[in-house]
PDB file of C-alpha atoms in Angstrom:
ATOM      1  CA  MET W  23     248.042 188.638 131.424  1.00  0.00           C
ATOM      2  CA  ASN W  24     247.743 191.734 133.592  1.00  0.00           C
ATOM      3  CA  ARG W  25     244.969 194.304 133.423  1.00  0.00           C
ATOM      4  CA  ARG W  26     246.879 196.728 131.112  1.00  0.00           C
ATOM      5  CA  GLN W  27     247.656 193.979 128.625  1.00  0.00           C
ATOM      6  CA  ALA W  28     244.007 192.842 128.638  1.00  0.00           C
ATOM      7  CA  LEU W  29     242.715 196.415 128.046  1.00  0.00           C
ATOM      8  CA  ALA W  30     245.256 196.946 125.252  1.00  0.00           C
ATOM      9  CA  ALA W  31     244.154 193.700 123.570  1.00  0.00           C
ATOM     10  CA  ILE W  32     240.456 194.636 123.832  1.00  0.00           C
ATOM     11  CA  THR W  33     241.098 198.168 122.499  1.00  0.00           C
ATOM     12  CA  THR W  34     243.149 196.846 119.556  1.00  0.00           C
ATOM     13  CA  SER W  35     240.468 194.280 118.716  1.00  0.00           C
ATOM     14  CA  THR W  36     237.702 196.900 118.897  1.00  0.00           C
ATOM     15  CA  LEU W  37     239.595 199.357 116.663  1.00  0.00           C
ATOM     16  CA  SER W  38     240.361 196.610 114.157  1.00  0.00           C
ATOM     17  CA  LEU W  39     236.698 195.552 114.090  1.00  0.00           C
ATOM     18  CA  ALA W  40     235.556 199.185 113.682  1.00  0.00           C
ATOM     19  CA  GLY W  41     237.918 199.592 110.731  1.00  0.00           C
ATOM     20  CA  CYS W  42     236.516 196.443 109.090  1.00  0.00           C
ATOM     21  CA  LEU W  43     232.943 197.582 109.561  1.00  0.00           C
ATOM     22  CA  ALA W  44     233.681 201.031 108.162  1.00  0.00           C
ATOM     23  CA  SER W  45     235.357 199.648 105.072  1.00  0.00           C
ATOM     24  CA  GLN W  46     232.427 197.319 104.426  1.00  0.00           C
ATOM     25  CA  THR W  47     229.840 200.101 104.496  1.00  0.00           C
ATOM     26  CA  THR W  48     231.733 202.877 102.733  1.00  0.00           C
ATOM     27  CA  GLY W  49     231.872 201.439  99.208  1.00  0.00           C
ATOM     28  CA  PRO W  50     233.032 203.361  96.150  1.00  0.00           C
ATOM     29  CA  ALA W  51     232.923 207.160  96.099  1.00  0.00           C
ATOM     30  CA  GLY W  52     229.382 208.415  95.772  1.00  0.00           C
ATOM     31  CA  ALA W  53     227.860 204.925  95.669  1.00  0.00           C
ATOM     32  CA  ALA W  54     224.197 204.662  96.565  1.00  0.00           C
ATOM     33  CA  GLY W  55     223.752 204.079 100.270  1.00  0.00           C
ATOM     34  CA  THR W  56     227.016 205.745 101.313  1.00  0.00           C
ATOM     35  CA  THR W  57     227.772 209.170 102.678  1.00  0.00           C
ATOM     36  CA  THR W  58     230.911 209.436 100.529  1.00  0.00           C
ATOM     37  CA  PRO W  59     230.320 212.111  97.884  1.00  0.00           C
ATOM     38  CA  PRO W  60     231.072 211.495  94.233  1.00  0.00           C
ATOM     39  CA  PRO W  61     234.237 213.166  92.954  1.00  0.00           C
ATOM     40  CA  PRO W  62     233.848 216.518  91.189  1.00  0.00           C
ATOM     41  CA  PRO W  63     233.391 215.974  87.450  1.00  0.00           C
ATOM     42  CA  ALA W  64     236.337 216.382  85.091  1.00  0.00           C
ATOM     43  CA  ASP W  65     234.108 218.041  82.461  1.00  0.00           C
ATOM     44  CA  LEU W  66     231.147 220.360  82.892  1.00  0.00           C
ATOM     45  CA  PRO W  67     228.049 218.347  83.820  1.00  0.00           C
ATOM     46  CA  PRO W  68     224.637 218.977  82.226  1.00  0.00           C
ATOM     47  CA  VAL W  69     222.348 221.827  83.245  1.00  0.00           C
ATOM     48  CA  ASN W  70     219.180 219.941  82.223  1.00  0.00           C
ATOM     49  CA  THR W  71     218.623 216.189  82.191  1.00  0.00           C
ATOM     50  CA  GLY W  72     214.846 216.345  81.751  1.00  0.00           C
ATOM     51  CA  LEU W  73     211.938 215.738  84.111  1.00  0.00           C
ATOM     52  CA  ARG W  74     209.291 213.052  83.812  1.00  0.00           C
ATOM     53  CA  GLY W  75     206.087 215.044  83.493  1.00  0.00           C
ATOM     54  CA  ASP W  76     205.381 218.202  85.465  1.00  0.00           C
ATOM     55  CA  PHE W  77     207.305 219.239  88.563  1.00  0.00           C
ATOM     56  CA  ASP W  78     204.527 218.898  91.121  1.00  0.00           C
ATOM     57  CA  PRO W  79     205.461 218.631  94.816  1.00  0.00           C
ATOM     58  CA  GLU W  80     202.572 218.811  97.282  1.00  0.00           C
ATOM     59  CA  THR W  81     204.515 221.136  99.578  1.00  0.00           C
ATOM     60  CA  THR W  82     207.988 222.311 100.548  1.00  0.00           C
ATOM     61  CA  TYR W  83     209.036 220.481 103.682  1.00  0.00           C
ATOM     62  CA  ARG W  84     212.172 222.548 104.334  1.00  0.00           C
ATOM     63  CA  GLU W  85     213.902 225.683 103.017  1.00  0.00           C
ATOM     64  CA  ILE W  86     217.626 226.387 103.375  1.00  0.00           C
ATOM     65  CA  LYS W  87     219.888 229.191 102.211  1.00  0.00           C
ATOM     66  CA  VAL W  88     223.486 228.759 101.101  1.00  0.00           C
ATOM     67  CA  GLY W  89     225.897 231.711 101.140  1.00  0.00           C
ATOM     68  CA  SER W  90     225.419 235.377 101.894  1.00  0.00           C
ATOM     69  CA  ARG W  91     224.027 238.408 100.070  1.00  0.00           C
ATOM     70  CA  ASP W  92     226.643 240.713 101.644  1.00  0.00           C
ATOM     71  CA  GLY W  93     228.287 242.772  98.894  1.00  0.00           C
ATOM     72  CA  VAL W  94     226.173 241.236  96.101  1.00  0.00           C
ATOM     73  CA  ASP W  95     224.585 243.668  93.642  1.00  0.00           C
ATOM     74  CA  GLU W  96     220.757 243.499  93.701  1.00  0.00           C
ATOM     75  CA  ASP W  97     220.799 242.892  89.918  1.00  0.00           C
ATOM     76  CA  TYR W  98     222.084 239.348  90.548  1.00  0.00           C
ATOM     77  CA  VAL W  99     219.073 237.494  91.970  1.00  0.00           C
ATOM     78  CA  PRO W 100     219.623 234.238  93.943  1.00  0.00           C
ATOM     79  CA  HIS W 101     219.025 230.895  92.221  1.00  0.00           C
ATOM     80  CA  ASP W 102     216.686 228.260  93.696  1.00  0.00           C
ATOM     81  CA  LEU W 103     217.195 224.491  93.692  1.00  0.00           C
ATOM     82  CA  ARG W 104     214.040 222.498  94.358  1.00  0.00           C
ATOM     83  CA  ILE W 105     214.503 218.785  94.983  1.00  0.00           C
ATOM     84  CA  TRP W 106     211.218 216.886  94.746  1.00  0.00           C
ATOM     85  CA  ASN W 107     210.781 213.392  96.125  1.00  0.00           C
ATOM     86  CA  ALA W 108     208.334 212.134  93.483  1.00  0.00           C
ATOM     87  CA  THR W 109     207.906 208.784  95.248  1.00  0.00           C
ATOM     88  CA  ALA W 110     205.292 207.241  97.535  1.00  0.00           C
ATOM     89  CA  GLY W 111     207.709 206.989 100.492  1.00  0.00           C
ATOM     90  CA  GLN W 112     210.321 209.144 102.164  1.00  0.00           C
ATOM     91  CA  ARG W 113     213.699 209.296 100.420  1.00  0.00           C
ATOM     92  CA  THR W 114     217.123 210.059 101.909  1.00  0.00           C
ATOM     93  CA  VAL W 115     219.212 212.261  99.643  1.00  0.00           C
ATOM     94  CA  ASN W 116     222.798 213.390 100.143  1.00  0.00           C
ATOM     95  CA  LEU W 117     223.267 216.902  98.763  1.00  0.00           C
ATOM     96  CA  ARG W 118     226.625 218.547  98.139  1.00  0.00           C
ATOM     97  CA  ILE W 119     227.048 221.937  96.488  1.00  0.00           C
ATOM     98  CA  LEU W 120     230.489 222.855  95.179  1.00  0.00           C
ATOM     99  CA  ASP W 121     231.412 226.411  94.239  1.00  0.00           C
ATOM    100  CA  ARG W 122     233.489 225.812  91.111  1.00  0.00           C
ATOM    101  CA  VAL W 123     234.942 229.350  91.083  1.00  0.00           C
ATOM    102  CA  ALA W 124     236.042 229.307  94.740  1.00  0.00           C
ATOM    103  CA  GLU W 125     236.954 225.592  94.403  1.00  0.00           C
ATOM    104  CA  GLU W 126     235.262 224.645  97.660  1.00  0.00           C
ATOM    105  CA  SER W 127     232.288 222.784  99.031  1.00  0.00           C
ATOM    106  CA  VAL W 128     229.731 225.314 100.309  1.00  0.00           C
ATOM    107  CA  HIS W 129     227.088 222.849 101.517  1.00  0.00           C
ATOM    108  CA  ARG W 130     226.916 219.168 102.332  1.00  0.00           C
ATOM    109  CA  GLU W 131     224.118 217.436 104.217  1.00  0.00           C
ATOM    110  CA  ALA W 132     221.792 214.438 104.057  1.00  0.00           C
ATOM    111  CA  TYR W 133     218.047 215.129 103.951  1.00  0.00           C
ATOM    112  CA  THR W 134     215.134 212.750 104.381  1.00  0.00           C
ATOM    113  CA  ILE W 135     212.475 214.210 102.124  1.00  0.00           C
ATOM    114  CA  PRO W 136     208.896 213.062 102.801  1.00  0.00           C
ATOM    115  CA  ALA W 137     206.839 211.505  99.996  1.00  0.00           C
ATOM    116  CA  ALA W 138     205.650 213.988  97.331  1.00  0.00           C
ATOM    117  CA  GLU W 139     207.384 216.923  99.072  1.00  0.00           C
ATOM    118  CA  ALA W 140     210.354 219.105  98.136  1.00  0.00           C
ATOM    119  CA  LEU W 141     213.487 220.596  99.651  1.00  0.00           C
ATOM    120  CA  ARG W 142     214.137 224.198  98.568  1.00  0.00           C
ATOM    121  CA  THR W 143     217.721 225.445  98.586  1.00  0.00           C
ATOM    122  CA  THR W 144     218.512 229.051  97.674  1.00  0.00           C
ATOM    123  CA  LEU W 145     221.991 229.856  96.337  1.00  0.00           C
ATOM    124  CA  LEU W 146     222.491 233.444  97.500  1.00  0.00           C
ATOM    125  CA  GLU W 147     225.894 234.226  95.967  1.00  0.00           C
ATOM    126  CA  PRO W 148     226.494 234.375  92.209  1.00  0.00           C
ATOM    127  CA  SER W 149     228.970 231.740  91.038  1.00  0.00           C
ATOM    128  CA  GLN W 150     229.151 228.543  89.020  1.00  0.00           C
ATOM    129  CA  TYR W 151     228.033 225.538  91.086  1.00  0.00           C
ATOM    130  CA  PHE W 152     228.134 221.765  90.832  1.00  0.00           C
ATOM    131  CA  VAL W 153     225.108 220.203  92.547  1.00  0.00           C
ATOM    132  CA  GLN W 154     225.677 216.554  93.495  1.00  0.00           C
ATOM    133  CA  LEU W 155     222.949 214.157  94.662  1.00  0.00           C
ATOM    134  CA  TRP W 156     223.340 210.535  95.726  1.00  0.00           C
ATOM    135  CA  GLY W 157     221.904 208.116  98.254  1.00  0.00           C
ATOM    136  CA  PRO W 158     220.199 204.811  98.857  1.00  0.00           C
ATOM    137  CA  ALA W 159     218.152 203.701  95.848  1.00  0.00           C
ATOM    138  CA  ILE W 160     218.816 206.828  93.746  1.00  0.00           C
ATOM    139  CA  ASP W 161     221.133 207.386  90.808  1.00  0.00           C
ATOM    140  CA  THR W 162     224.163 209.557  91.529  1.00  0.00           C
ATOM    141  CA  GLU W 163     223.784 212.818  89.607  1.00  0.00           C
ATOM    142  CA  THR W 164     225.940 215.927  89.181  1.00  0.00           C
ATOM    143  CA  LEU W 165     224.334 219.022  87.661  1.00  0.00           C
ATOM    144  CA  LEU W 166     225.637 222.454  86.730  1.00  0.00           C
ATOM    145  CA  VAL W 167     224.231 225.809  87.817  1.00  0.00           C
ATOM    146  CA  PRO W 168     226.055 228.243  85.480  1.00  0.00           C
ATOM    147  CA  CYS W 169     226.894 231.886  86.229  1.00  0.00           C
ATOM    148  CA  ILE W 170     224.365 233.053  83.636  1.00  0.00           C
ATOM    149  CA  MET W 171     221.581 231.959  86.001  1.00  0.00           C
ATOM    150  CA  PHE W 172     222.532 234.845  88.324  1.00  0.00           C
ATOM    151  CA  ASP W 173     221.007 237.884  86.660  1.00  0.00           C
ATOM    152  CA  CYS W 174     217.887 240.046  87.139  1.00  0.00           C
ATOM    153  CA  ASN W 175     215.637 237.045  86.367  1.00  0.00           C
ATOM    154  CA  SER W 176     214.044 234.641  88.764  1.00  0.00           C
ATOM    155  CA  SER W 177     215.571 231.225  87.975  1.00  0.00           C
ATOM    156  CA  THR W 178     215.131 227.738  89.366  1.00  0.00           C
ATOM    157  CA  THR W 179     216.656 224.306  88.913  1.00  0.00           C
ATOM    158  CA  SER W 180     213.873 221.769  89.506  1.00  0.00           C
ATOM    159  CA  ILE W 181     215.070 218.243  90.331  1.00  0.00           C
ATOM    160  CA  GLY W 182     212.829 215.186  90.514  1.00  0.00           C
ATOM    161  CA  ILE W 183     213.745 211.884  92.201  1.00  0.00           C
ATOM    162  CA  TYR W 184     211.601 209.000  90.931  1.00  0.00           C
ATOM    163  CA  GLU W 185     210.562 205.519  92.141  1.00  0.00           C
ATOM    164  CA  ASP W 186     213.174 203.748  89.983  1.00  0.00           C
ATOM    165  CA  GLY W 187     215.962 205.961  91.383  1.00  0.00           C
ATOM    166  CA  HIS W 188     216.215 208.142  88.280  1.00  0.00           C
ATOM    167  CA  VAL W 189     217.127 211.792  88.914  1.00  0.00           C
ATOM    168  CA  GLY W 190     215.910 214.332  86.352  1.00  0.00           C
ATOM    169  CA  SER W 191     216.236 218.115  86.190  1.00  0.00           C
ATOM    170  CA  VAL W 192     215.165 221.199  84.268  1.00  0.00           C
ATOM    171  CA  VAL W 193     216.174 224.866  84.607  1.00  0.00           C
ATOM    172  CA  SER W 194     213.652 227.652  84.168  1.00  0.00           C
ATOM    173  CA  SER W 195     214.014 231.429  84.092  1.00  0.00           C
ATOM    174  CA  THR W 196     211.761 234.431  83.547  1.00  0.00           C
ATOM    175  CA  LEU W 197     214.017 235.271  80.549  1.00  0.00           C
ATOM    176  CA  VAL W 198     214.007 239.047  80.845  1.00  0.00           C
ATOM    177  CA  GLY W 199     216.973 240.507  78.937  1.00  0.00           C
ATOM    178  CA  CYS W 200     219.549 241.645  81.493  1.00  0.00           C
ATOM    179  CA  PRO W 201     223.291 241.180  82.074  1.00  0.00           C
ATOM    180  CA  SER W 202     224.474 238.004  83.806  1.00  0.00           C
ATOM    181  CA  TYR W 203     227.006 237.825  86.570  1.00  0.00           C
ATOM    182  CA  ASP W 204     230.605 237.410  85.352  1.00  0.00           C
ATOM    183  CA  CYS W 205     232.247 234.593  87.315  1.00  0.00           C
ATOM    184  CA  ASP W 206     235.671 235.675  86.074  1.00  0.00           C
ATOM    185  CA  ALA W 207     235.390 239.189  87.528  1.00  0.00           C
ATOM    186  CA  PRO W 208     236.287 239.787  91.190  1.00  0.00           C
ATOM    187  CA  MET W 209     233.477 240.619  93.614  1.00  0.00           C
ATOM    188  CA  PRO W 210     233.327 244.354  94.458  1.00  0.00           C
ATOM    189  CA  GLU W 211     234.364 245.165  98.006  1.00  0.00           C
TER     190      GLU W 211
END
């Protein structure tokens, strides 16, 4: 066997082995412990699934913003997502945010949230969003942030991740009477 044949054999073996390893760790879509996101839901997911007790993070370990306020009327206030790791140890969470109106993923990243702390994500642009969470030792969850949450009120989706892997959520708003954003209307230019 000459040198080229030997290198070709080694390369083929390495690629075959890499393919085997990848297929062993990927698992089903959105399974705990994988980076593969769950598929978008066929029906509208829940807005609230309920929290266990009070939402009580010690601090916010990181704040991120998704989207832009360019061209958005000031009457449509951004919506906050707060993801609280309500456990005694750090927790890795995959977060994907899908804009249902634009039919695209607007954010996808894995975060390692310290014990008793929260990740704050601000959705700057009015729309209807699917929020998907999954990861090692947590239940896969898809939640809805509806268009009506983008109005003159301050609104927040609070999400708790618990020791047993359960993910719970509740939406709150200041509930001042004002018009909501219409997801069916085009954005003004």
